[in-house]
């Protein structure tokens, strides 16, 4: 049988220019990491920013990368990769743009969910765009393998470029984008970058093909270009509409929090600060002595009996939030010097704008990580240390360890008191471990909480009181009774020992706070 003439034999697709191939791999790999980092901020307001959330985002992203890479390689062996690459970029742009409204709608349905809900919301945020972007690299590699003698060099070079893109995106997003732009702007900007890149690439590849009609590449630059652009415009209009009407949980998106300030309809001047959709602080603009939340009343009772009424003290606050306690101390003890360690500078700015926070000689807000800042604080410099940096599902573990308690004890005056707010849920494993941790450093420890806290399924606040000297518990009880009546429970001595029940102190080497907060 005669062999087919040479001009009928299918020729392999022409490779891309090296610079273009490198740029495609760099951008697509980097975009996946941008999605991964921003996804954590998108889902955080609904399911919390916990170890489980972080693990879910990383695991789902890796799964999407694995599947996308496999699918891209499989397609590359069966079809010409040249029209597939711009198509993958345009589809990734569309799925990236629609992620924002999808997460907001799904987040409202899955708010506060357990592990299954966290995984599901993370998949909504990451899977489709990450998989599509991950398909780009094997498609590009297939095009560049014109010489089998250079396979290792080509694959190694493009793989390293993809890794560099991921590293650049990780550092750029973490240190710059998230610090300066809202998540919605980052997502829409990324979608525009991918969409424009896909269309421009499609036009370029179409024009660079030979003038053989049979070889024409359908896509953004070919005969189906009008239909493609119309479809993209229609999807863009739908996405824009959904983004506008989707529920936005944030008034302000800071570097660390999704923050909202709500006016209290029942109290003139009352403002509620929500962080990641959870009630965090309450401020009365007209009356700084008003304490709305029960746990702030418990802390206020300790502060009231720490020194003679009206006498100024030196206070250190670990966590600022709405600056409720610094304002309270400034009003009840004029001349009190409060230093506030707050990691979120955006939250401090929000407090200055809307919550009557007034930095000055008696109120210093220091932006930074409290674990780092407290090591530089002078020894015996604080009469009162207030620890209020733990959220309902967000616990900075490095602030909960024995090593941190040792620093706090060093800073606390020998006659001073340390109070720490903790939120926990039955079976109360975290508060027991934290009590054991505090007791490992402070010889005198007591606990104040709600009478029904031991069985309250929705969780409760617990305020730990600790000192080197015997605590003024009788005075604290009297003050609590005067302010909250009998709506409190105090444990100390043998009762507290029984409650802790052999829990192990947390340390820098072992502090599984996220696991302790989740029911076994």
Short mmCIF file of C-alpha atoms in Angstrom, two decimals:
data_model
loop_
_atom_site.label_atom_id
_atom_site.label_comp_id
_atom_site.label_asym_id
_atom_site.label_seq_id
_atom_site.Cartn_x
_atom_site.Cartn_y
_atom_site.Cartn_z
CA UNK A 1 0.00 0.00 0.00
CA UNK A 2 1.29 3.40 -0.90
CA UNK A 3 2.25 5.69 1.90
CA UNK A 4 0.35 8.99 2.16
CA UNK A 5 2.15 11.94 0.66
CA UNK A 6 4.23 13.96 3.13
CA UNK A 7 1.96 17.02 2.95
CA UNK A 8 -0.97 14.98 4.33
CA UNK A 9 0.87 13.83 7.47
CA UNK A 10 -0.26 15.78 10.54
CA UNK A 11 2.49 18.10 11.75
CA UNK A 12 2.93 18.72 15.48
CA UNK A 13 1.63 22.08 16.69
CA UNK A 14 4.20 24.85 16.49
CA UNK A 15 5.76 25.68 19.87
CA UNK A 16 5.19 29.02 21.54
CA UNK A 17 7.94 31.55 21.81
CA UNK A 18 9.97 30.79 24.98
CA UNK A 19 9.10 34.11 26.60
CA UNK A 20 5.39 33.65 25.98
CA UNK A 21 5.44 30.09 27.30
CA UNK A 22 7.26 31.22 30.44
CA UNK A 23 4.81 34.10 30.99
CA UNK A 24 1.78 31.82 30.68
CA UNK A 25 3.13 29.32 33.20
CA UNK A 26 4.24 32.09 35.57
CA UNK A 27 0.89 33.91 35.52
CA UNK A 28 -1.34 30.84 35.70
CA UNK A 29 0.63 29.31 38.57
CA UNK A 30 0.70 32.61 40.45
CA UNK A 31 -3.03 33.13 39.95
CA UNK A 32 -3.75 29.84 41.72
CA UNK A 33 -1.93 31.06 44.83
CA UNK A 34 -3.71 34.41 44.73
CA UNK A 35 -7.00 32.48 44.71
CA UNK A 36 -5.87 30.29 47.57
CA UNK A 37 -4.90 33.19 49.84
CA UNK A 38 -7.93 35.33 49.04
CA UNK A 39 -10.25 32.31 49.45
CA UNK A 40 -9.37 32.21 53.15
CA UNK A 41 -10.58 35.79 53.51
CA UNK A 42 -13.73 35.11 51.52
CA UNK A 43 -14.85 32.15 53.62
CA UNK A 44 -13.56 33.43 56.99
CA UNK A 45 -16.58 35.63 57.82
CA UNK A 46 -18.87 32.61 57.51
CA UNK A 47 -16.95 29.66 58.99
CA UNK A 48 -14.17 31.36 60.97
CA UNK A 49 -10.42 31.50 60.40
CA UNK A 50 -9.35 28.33 62.16
CA UNK A 51 -6.81 25.59 61.58
CA UNK A 52 -9.58 23.57 59.94
CA UNK A 53 -10.37 26.44 57.57
CA UNK A 54 -6.72 26.92 56.65
CA UNK A 55 -6.28 23.18 56.14
CA UNK A 56 -9.41 23.03 53.99
CA UNK A 57 -8.28 25.86 51.73
CA UNK A 58 -4.83 24.32 51.26
CA UNK A 59 -6.17 20.78 50.76
CA UNK A 60 -8.91 21.80 48.32
CA UNK A 61 -6.49 23.97 46.36
CA UNK A 62 -3.97 21.12 46.10
CA UNK A 63 -6.74 18.79 44.96
CA UNK A 64 -7.80 21.28 42.28
CA UNK A 65 -4.18 21.66 41.14
CA UNK A 66 -3.76 17.88 40.91
CA UNK A 67 -6.96 17.36 38.94
CA UNK A 68 -6.37 20.36 36.67
CA UNK A 69 -2.82 19.28 35.88
CA UNK A 70 -3.95 15.74 35.07
CA UNK A 71 -6.83 16.95 32.90
CA UNK A 72 -4.62 19.45 31.09
CA UNK A 73 -2.04 16.79 30.31
CA UNK A 74 -4.68 14.37 29.10
CA UNK A 75 -6.22 16.97 26.79
CA UNK A 76 -2.80 18.00 25.51
CA UNK A 77 -2.21 14.45 24.21
CA UNK A 78 -5.54 14.40 22.36
CA UNK A 79 -6.01 17.88 20.95
CA UNK A 80 -3.99 20.82 19.72
CA UNK A 81 -3.13 22.76 22.92
CA UNK A 82 -3.04 26.11 21.12
CA UNK A 83 -6.79 26.85 21.22
CA UNK A 84 -7.15 25.20 24.62
CA UNK A 85 -4.81 27.57 26.47
CA UNK A 86 -6.73 30.81 25.78
CA UNK A 87 -9.99 28.96 26.42
CA UNK A 88 -8.71 27.80 29.82
CA UNK A 89 -7.70 31.35 30.73
CA UNK A 90 -11.06 32.84 29.71
CA UNK A 91 -12.99 30.14 31.58
CA UNK A 92 -10.76 30.68 34.62
CA UNK A 93 -11.57 34.39 34.42
CA UNK A 94 -15.31 33.71 34.36
CA UNK A 95 -15.19 31.25 37.26
CA UNK A 96 -12.96 33.61 39.26
CA UNK A 97 -15.39 36.50 38.76
CA UNK A 98 -18.41 34.44 39.74
CA UNK A 99 -16.67 33.06 42.85
CA UNK A 100 -17.33 36.24 44.82
CA UNK A 101 -21.15 36.21 44.63
CA UNK A 102 -21.27 32.41 44.90
CA UNK A 103 -19.30 32.41 48.16
CA UNK A 104 -21.44 35.19 49.60
CA UNK A 105 -24.68 33.39 48.83
CA UNK A 106 -23.39 29.98 49.90
CA UNK A 107 -21.74 31.49 52.96
CA UNK A 108 -25.07 32.75 54.27
CA UNK A 109 -26.43 29.21 54.02
CA UNK A 110 -23.36 27.57 55.57
CA UNK A 111 -22.58 30.17 58.24
CA UNK A 112 -21.10 28.56 61.36
CA UNK A 113 -21.02 25.09 59.79
CA UNK A 114 -18.79 22.27 60.96
CA UNK A 115 -16.17 20.47 58.88
CA UNK A 116 -18.46 19.48 56.01
CA UNK A 117 -19.70 23.04 55.59
CA UNK A 118 -16.15 24.42 55.70
CA UNK A 119 -15.04 22.00 52.97
CA UNK A 120 -18.07 22.75 50.82
CA UNK A 121 -17.67 26.53 51.03
CA UNK A 122 -13.95 26.22 50.32
CA UNK A 123 -14.68 24.13 47.23
CA UNK A 124 -17.06 26.82 45.98
CA UNK A 125 -14.29 29.39 46.41
CA UNK A 126 -11.37 27.50 44.88
CA UNK A 127 -11.99 24.38 42.82
CA UNK A 128 -13.09 25.53 39.35
CA UNK A 129 -10.74 28.46 38.70
CA UNK A 130 -7.77 26.67 40.30
CA UNK A 131 -8.32 23.53 38.23
CA UNK A 132 -8.64 25.50 34.99
CA UNK A 133 -5.49 27.50 35.70
CA UNK A 134 -3.57 24.36 36.63
CA UNK A 135 -4.36 22.89 33.21
CA UNK A 136 -2.38 25.64 31.50
CA UNK A 137 1.10 24.41 32.44
CA UNK A 138 0.82 20.87 30.93
CA UNK A 139 -0.75 22.36 27.78
CA UNK A 140 2.18 24.76 27.40
CA UNK A 141 4.73 22.03 28.13
CA UNK A 142 3.21 19.81 25.44
CA UNK A 143 3.65 22.57 22.85
CA UNK A 144 7.28 23.13 23.81
CA UNK A 145 8.34 19.48 23.54
CA UNK A 146 9.42 19.69 19.92
CA UNK A 147 12.76 18.00 20.60
CA UNK A 148 12.58 14.88 22.76
CA UNK A 149 16.27 15.23 23.54
CA UNK A 150 15.43 18.38 25.56
CA UNK A 151 12.40 17.03 27.43
CA UNK A 152 14.02 17.22 30.85
CA UNK A 153 15.30 20.73 30.25
CA UNK A 154 11.93 22.02 29.02
CA UNK A 155 9.88 20.40 31.79
CA UNK A 156 12.35 21.42 34.48
CA UNK A 157 12.57 25.02 33.27
CA UNK A 158 8.82 25.55 33.00
CA UNK A 159 8.18 23.81 36.31
CA UNK A 160 10.66 26.10 38.03
CA UNK A 161 9.05 29.15 36.41
CA UNK A 162 5.66 27.99 37.66
CA UNK A 163 7.07 27.65 41.16
CA UNK A 164 8.56 31.15 40.95
CA UNK A 165 5.16 32.47 39.88
CA UNK A 166 3.53 30.80 42.88
CA UNK A 167 6.16 32.21 45.26
CA UNK A 168 5.83 35.71 43.80
CA UNK A 169 2.05 35.59 44.07
CA UNK A 170 2.17 34.29 47.63
CA UNK A 171 4.46 37.05 48.84
CA UNK A 172 2.81 39.76 46.76
CA UNK A 173 -0.69 38.83 47.88
CA UNK A 174 0.18 38.37 51.54
CA UNK A 175 2.36 41.43 51.93
CA UNK A 176 0.79 43.85 49.45
CA UNK A 177 -2.56 42.98 47.85
CA UNK A 178 -4.43 41.88 50.98
CA UNK A 179 -2.94 44.78 52.94
CA UNK A 180 -4.07 47.41 50.43
CA UNK A 181 -7.11 46.11 48.53
CA UNK A 182 -10.46 44.53 49.46
CA UNK A 183 -10.86 40.86 48.52
CA UNK A 184 -13.57 41.76 46.02
CA UNK A 185 -11.21 44.11 44.16
CA UNK A 186 -8.48 41.46 44.10
CA UNK A 187 -10.85 38.84 42.69
CA UNK A 188 -12.32 41.10 40.02
CA UNK A 189 -8.85 42.37 39.11
CA UNK A 190 -7.58 38.80 38.77
CA UNK A 191 -10.58 37.88 36.63
CA UNK A 192 -9.94 40.84 34.33
CA UNK A 193 -6.24 39.95 34.04
CA UNK A 194 -7.04 36.35 33.11
CA UNK A 195 -9.84 37.28 30.74
CA UNK A 196 -7.81 39.89 28.86
CA UNK A 197 -4.82 37.55 28.74
CA UNK A 198 -6.94 34.75 27.29
CA UNK A 199 -8.51 36.96 24.60
CA UNK A 200 -5.22 38.59 23.62
CA UNK A 201 -3.51 35.19 23.49
CA UNK A 202 -6.31 33.78 21.33
CA UNK A 203 -5.98 36.66 18.87
CA UNK A 204 -2.20 36.29 18.80
CA UNK A 205 -2.31 32.54 18.19
CA UNK A 206 -4.91 32.93 15.46
CA UNK A 207 -2.87 35.56 13.62
CA UNK A 208 0.36 33.60 13.94
CA UNK A 209 -1.09 30.48 12.34
CA UNK A 210 -0.43 29.67 8.68
CA UNK A 211 -3.03 31.10 6.27
CA UNK A 212 -4.54 27.65 5.66
CA UNK A 213 -8.29 27.85 6.37
CA UNK A 214 -8.30 24.26 7.58
CA UNK A 215 -5.80 25.22 10.23
CA UNK A 216 -7.71 28.20 11.52
CA UNK A 217 -8.10 28.25 15.26
CA UNK A 218 -11.66 28.85 16.43
CA UNK A 219 -11.72 31.06 19.46
CA UNK A 220 -11.52 34.69 20.44
CA UNK A 221 -9.70 35.60 17.20
CA UNK A 222 -11.37 33.27 14.66
CA UNK A 223 -14.73 32.98 12.93
CA UNK A 224 -16.40 32.20 16.24
CA UNK A 225 -14.86 35.28 17.82
CA UNK A 226 -18.07 37.30 17.74
CA UNK A 227 -20.02 34.55 19.48
CA UNK A 228 -17.25 34.08 22.04
CA UNK A 229 -17.11 37.77 22.87
CA UNK A 230 -20.91 37.91 23.14
CA UNK A 231 -20.90 34.95 25.51
CA UNK A 232 -18.17 36.52 27.63
CA UNK A 233 -20.07 39.82 27.76
CA UNK A 234 -23.27 38.06 28.81
CA UNK A 235 -21.50 36.13 31.55
CA UNK A 236 -19.76 39.32 32.67
CA UNK A 237 -23.10 41.11 32.94
CA UNK A 238 -24.56 38.26 34.99
CA UNK A 239 -21.53 38.18 37.29
CA UNK A 240 -21.61 41.95 37.77
CA UNK A 241 -25.30 41.81 38.65
CA UNK A 242 -24.81 38.98 41.14
CA UNK A 243 -21.83 40.77 42.71
CA UNK A 244 -23.87 43.94 43.22
CA UNK A 245 -26.87 42.23 44.83
CA UNK A 246 -24.94 39.57 46.76
CA UNK A 247 -24.98 40.09 50.55
CA UNK A 248 -21.69 41.66 51.69
CA UNK A 249 -20.81 40.85 55.32
CA UNK A 250 -18.27 43.69 55.56
CA UNK A 251 -18.49 47.44 55.98
CA UNK A 252 -14.70 47.58 56.11
CA UNK A 253 -12.24 44.86 55.13
CA UNK A 254 -9.06 45.27 57.12
CA UNK A 255 -5.87 43.29 56.78
CA UNK A 256 -7.17 40.72 59.25
CA UNK A 257 -10.92 41.14 59.61
CA UNK A 258 -14.22 41.64 57.89
CA UNK A 259 -15.55 44.45 60.11
CA UNK A 260 -19.05 45.88 60.46
CA UNK A 261 -20.35 48.59 62.80
CA UNK A 262 -24.08 48.47 63.57
CA UNK A 263 -26.10 51.05 65.49
CA UNK A 264 -28.10 49.76 68.46
CA UNK A 265 -31.74 50.67 67.77
CA UNK A 266 -32.54 50.41 71.50
CA UNK A 267 -29.78 52.69 72.82
CA UNK A 268 -28.85 56.12 71.55
CA UNK A 269 -25.12 56.17 70.80
CA UNK A 270 -24.76 52.41 71.16
CA UNK A 271 -22.61 50.74 68.48
CA UNK A 272 -21.94 47.04 67.95
CA UNK A 273 -18.69 45.97 66.29
CA UNK A 274 -18.81 42.68 64.40
CA UNK A 275 -15.60 40.99 63.27
CA UNK A 276 -16.02 38.20 60.73
CA UNK A 277 -19.77 38.37 61.38
CA UNK A 278 -19.37 37.65 65.13
CA UNK A 279 -20.33 40.09 67.91
CA UNK A 280 -17.02 41.41 69.17
CA UNK A 281 -17.38 44.74 70.99
CA UNK A 282 -20.02 47.18 72.13
CA UNK A 283 -19.35 50.89 72.53
CA UNK A 284 -21.60 53.64 73.90
CA UNK A 285 -20.42 56.89 72.35
CA UNK A 286 -22.18 58.95 75.02
CA UNK A 287 -21.29 56.86 78.09
CA UNK A 288 -17.92 55.06 78.15
CA UNK A 289 -18.80 53.54 81.54
CA UNK A 290 -21.61 51.52 79.97
CA UNK A 291 -20.59 47.88 79.55
CA UNK A 292 -23.05 45.92 77.44
CA UNK A 293 -21.52 42.44 77.24
CA UNK A 294 -21.52 40.30 80.37
CA UNK A 295 -17.83 39.46 80.15
CA UNK A 296 -16.86 43.14 80.00
CA UNK A 297 -18.89 43.68 83.20
CA UNK A 298 -16.90 40.88 84.85
CA UNK A 299 -13.61 42.47 83.77
CA UNK A 300 -14.92 45.88 84.88
CA UNK A 301 -15.70 44.48 88.33
CA UNK A 302 -12.10 43.33 88.73
CA UNK A 303 -10.81 46.71 87.53
CA UNK A 304 -13.11 48.51 89.97
CA UNK A 305 -11.65 46.77 93.05
CA UNK A 306 -8.03 46.67 91.93
CA UNK A 307 -7.29 50.08 93.49
CA UNK A 308 -9.20 52.72 95.46
CA UNK A 309 -12.08 54.23 93.43
CA UNK A 310 -11.00 56.83 90.91
CA UNK A 311 -7.27 56.17 91.36
CA UNK A 312 -5.42 55.98 88.01
CA UNK A 313 -3.59 52.80 87.10
CA UNK A 314 -1.28 51.54 84.37
CA UNK A 315 -3.08 49.06 82.10
CA UNK A 316 -1.91 46.85 79.25
CA UNK A 317 -4.53 45.53 76.84
CA UNK A 318 -3.75 42.55 74.61
CA UNK A 319 -6.24 43.04 71.80
CA UNK A 320 -8.03 46.30 71.10
CA UNK A 321 -11.26 45.48 69.27
CA UNK A 322 -13.66 48.32 69.98
CA UNK A 323 -11.43 49.70 72.80
CA UNK A 324 -14.30 49.22 75.27
CA UNK A 325 -12.15 48.59 78.34
CA UNK A 326 -9.58 51.36 77.69
CA UNK A 327 -12.48 53.83 77.39
CA UNK A 328 -14.05 52.43 80.58
CA UNK A 329 -10.84 52.79 82.57
CA UNK A 330 -10.29 56.29 81.24
CA UNK A 331 -13.76 57.29 82.46
CA UNK A 332 -13.81 55.49 85.83
CA UNK A 333 -10.17 56.11 86.66
CA UNK A 334 -9.19 59.45 85.08
CA UNK A 335 -5.50 59.63 84.31
CA UNK A 336 -5.20 55.89 83.72
CA UNK A 337 -2.50 55.10 81.16
CA UNK A 338 -3.65 52.37 78.79
CA UNK A 339 -1.40 50.72 76.23
CA UNK A 340 -3.22 48.61 73.65
CA UNK A 341 -1.51 45.95 71.54
CA UNK A 342 -3.63 45.42 68.41
CA UNK A 343 -2.36 43.46 65.44
CA UNK A 344 -4.85 45.00 63.02
CA UNK A 345 -4.00 48.60 62.16
CA UNK A 346 -7.18 48.85 60.10
CA UNK A 347 -9.21 48.07 63.21
CA UNK A 348 -7.46 50.87 65.09
CA UNK A 349 -8.28 53.27 62.25
CA UNK A 350 -11.90 52.11 62.30
CA UNK A 351 -12.05 52.75 66.05
CA UNK A 352 -10.71 56.27 65.60
CA UNK A 353 -13.21 57.02 62.83
CA UNK A 354 -16.35 55.50 64.29
CA UNK A 355 -15.92 54.29 67.89
CA UNK A 356 -14.63 57.39 69.70
CA UNK A 357 -11.12 56.00 70.15
CA UNK A 358 -8.84 58.93 71.00
CA UNK A 359 -5.13 58.11 71.13
CA UNK A 360 -3.15 60.50 73.28
CA UNK A 361 -0.97 60.71 76.39
CA UNK A 362 -3.25 58.29 78.28
CA UNK A 363 -4.10 55.94 75.41
CA UNK A 364 -1.43 54.45 73.18
CA UNK A 365 -2.41 52.03 70.42
CA UNK A 366 0.56 49.95 69.28
CA UNK A 367 0.02 48.01 66.06
CA UNK A 368 1.74 44.64 66.05
CA UNK A 369 1.66 41.08 67.31
CA UNK A 370 1.17 41.07 71.08
CA UNK A 371 3.48 38.08 71.53
CA UNK A 372 6.33 40.07 70.05
CA UNK A 373 5.41 43.38 71.65
CA UNK A 374 4.99 42.06 75.19
CA UNK A 375 8.59 40.83 75.28
CA UNK A 376 9.73 44.46 75.01
CA UNK A 377 7.38 45.74 77.73
CA UNK A 378 9.09 46.76 80.99
CA UNK A 379 8.99 44.34 83.93
CA UNK A 380 6.36 45.08 86.61
CA UNK A 381 4.96 47.90 84.47
CA UNK A 382 1.21 47.10 84.47
CA UNK A 383 -1.24 47.14 87.37
CA UNK A 384 -3.83 45.48 85.14
CA UNK A 385 -3.31 43.31 82.08
CA UNK A 386 -6.43 42.59 80.02
CA UNK A 387 -6.24 39.70 77.56
CA UNK A 388 -9.05 39.98 75.02
CA UNK A 389 -7.62 38.73 71.74
CA UNK A 390 -9.60 35.51 71.37
CA UNK A 391 -12.65 35.31 69.11
CA UNK A 392 -15.50 32.82 69.01
CA UNK A 393 -13.63 30.50 66.62
CA UNK A 394 -10.38 32.39 66.12
CA UNK A 395 -7.71 31.84 68.75
CA UNK A 396 -4.13 33.01 68.16
CA UNK A 397 -2.56 29.94 69.70
CA UNK A 398 0.76 31.63 70.45
CA UNK A 399 -1.06 33.98 72.86
CA UNK A 400 -2.48 31.02 74.82
CA UNK A 401 0.71 29.22 75.85
CA UNK A 402 2.65 29.01 79.08
CA UNK A 403 5.51 30.95 77.54
CA UNK A 404 3.11 33.83 76.83
CA UNK A 405 1.78 33.63 80.39
CA UNK A 406 5.34 33.87 81.71
CA UNK A 407 5.81 37.13 79.79
CA UNK A 408 2.50 38.47 81.05
CA UNK A 409 3.44 37.61 84.64
CA UNK A 410 6.77 39.39 84.17
CA UNK A 411 5.01 42.54 82.94
CA UNK A 412 2.31 42.47 85.63
CA UNK A 413 3.17 44.34 88.85
CA UNK A 414 3.52 42.01 91.89
CA UNK A 415 0.32 43.55 93.29
CA UNK A 416 -1.39 43.63 89.90
CA UNK A 417 -3.98 41.39 88.26
CA UNK A 418 -4.26 39.63 84.91
CA UNK A 419 -7.72 39.04 83.40
CA UNK A 420 -8.25 37.01 80.26
CA UNK A 421 -11.40 36.49 78.20
CA UNK A 422 -11.87 33.03 76.70
CA UNK A 423 -14.76 31.69 74.63
CA UNK A 424 -15.40 27.96 74.70
CA UNK A 425 -18.07 25.37 73.97
CA UNK A 426 -19.02 22.08 75.65
CA UNK A 427 -17.18 19.92 76.60
CA UNK A 428 -15.07 22.98 77.58
CA UNK A 429 -11.70 21.46 76.81
CA UNK A 430 -10.06 24.72 75.80
CA UNK A 431 -10.96 26.74 78.91
CA UNK A 432 -9.74 23.89 81.12
CA UNK A 433 -6.43 23.78 79.25
CA UNK A 434 -6.08 27.57 79.40
CA UNK A 435 -6.80 27.60 83.13
CA UNK A 436 -4.09 24.98 83.61
CA UNK A 437 -1.76 27.12 81.49
CA UNK A 438 -2.38 30.29 83.50
CA UNK A 439 -2.12 28.39 86.79
CA UNK A 440 1.27 27.04 85.72
CA UNK A 441 2.63 30.62 86.02
CA UNK A 442 0.31 32.49 88.41
CA UNK A 443 -0.16 31.03 91.91
CA UNK A 444 -3.60 32.63 92.41
CA UNK A 445 -6.32 31.90 89.82
CA UNK A 446 -10.10 32.21 89.72
CA UNK A 447 -12.80 31.98 87.03
CA UNK A 448 -15.97 33.95 86.34
CA UNK A 449 -18.61 32.83 83.86
CA UNK A 450 -22.37 32.41 83.39
CA UNK A 451 -24.26 30.08 85.72
CA UNK A 452 -25.28 27.90 82.76
CA UNK A 453 -21.94 28.01 80.95
CA UNK A 454 -21.08 24.39 81.68
CA UNK A 455 -23.97 23.10 79.58
CA UNK A 456 -24.69 25.96 77.17
CA UNK A 457 -24.51 24.43 73.69
CA UNK A 458 -23.91 27.82 72.04
CA UNK A 459 -20.79 28.42 74.11
CA UNK A 460 -19.98 31.10 76.66
CA UNK A 461 -17.42 33.63 77.76
CA UNK A 462 -15.09 32.76 80.62
CA UNK A 463 -12.95 35.35 82.38
CA UNK A 464 -9.81 34.07 84.07
CA UNK A 465 -8.50 36.18 86.96
CA UNK A 466 -4.87 35.62 87.99
CA UNK A 467 -2.29 37.25 90.24
CA UNK A 468 0.84 36.65 92.33
CA UNK A 469 -0.91 37.85 95.51
CA UNK A 470 -4.20 36.55 96.93
CA UNK A 471 -7.08 37.77 94.80
CA UNK A 472 -9.69 40.16 96.29
CA UNK A 473 -12.46 37.69 95.52
CA UNK A 474 -14.87 38.94 98.18
CA UNK A 475 -14.66 42.45 96.75
CA UNK A 476 -15.06 41.12 93.20
CA UNK A 477 -18.14 39.14 94.23
CA UNK A 478 -19.67 42.19 95.88
CA UNK A 479 -19.02 44.29 92.80
CA UNK A 480 -20.42 41.61 90.49
CA UNK A 481 -23.56 41.29 92.60
CA UNK A 482 -24.02 45.05 92.43
CA UNK A 483 -23.70 45.11 88.63
CA UNK A 484 -25.12 41.80 87.37
CA UNK A 485 -27.01 40.42 90.37
CA UNK A 486 -26.78 36.64 90.62
CA UNK A 487 -26.13 36.15 86.88
CA UNK A 488 -22.57 34.92 87.33
CA UNK A 489 -20.65 31.90 88.60
CA UNK A 490 -17.26 32.17 90.29
CA UNK A 491 -14.95 29.21 90.74
CA UNK A 492 -11.81 29.24 92.88
CA UNK A 493 -9.83 26.97 95.15
CA UNK A 494 -10.95 23.32 95.23
CA UNK A 495 -13.91 23.97 92.92
CA UNK A 496 -11.61 25.34 90.26
CA UNK A 497 -9.16 22.48 90.72
CA UNK A 498 -11.97 19.98 90.19
CA UNK A 499 -13.14 21.84 87.10
CA UNK A 500 -9.68 21.83 85.50
CA UNK A 501 -9.56 18.09 86.21
CA UNK A 502 -5.98 17.37 85.15
CA UNK A 503 -5.99 19.34 81.88
CA UNK A 504 -2.52 19.81 80.45
CA UNK A 505 -1.03 23.32 80.10
CA UNK A 506 -0.50 24.57 76.56
CA UNK A 507 3.01 25.33 75.38
CA UNK A 508 4.75 26.72 72.34
CA UNK A 509 5.63 23.13 71.48
CA UNK A 510 2.07 21.81 71.78
CA UNK A 511 -1.01 24.05 71.67
CA UNK A 512 -3.85 22.37 69.70
CA UNK A 513 -6.34 25.14 70.46
CA UNK A 514 -8.42 24.63 67.30
CA UNK A 515 -8.89 20.97 68.10
CA UNK A 516 -9.76 21.73 71.71
CA UNK A 517 -12.50 24.09 70.55
CA UNK A 518 -14.12 21.39 68.40
CA UNK A 519 -16.28 18.79 70.11
CA UNK A 520 -14.65 15.32 69.98
#
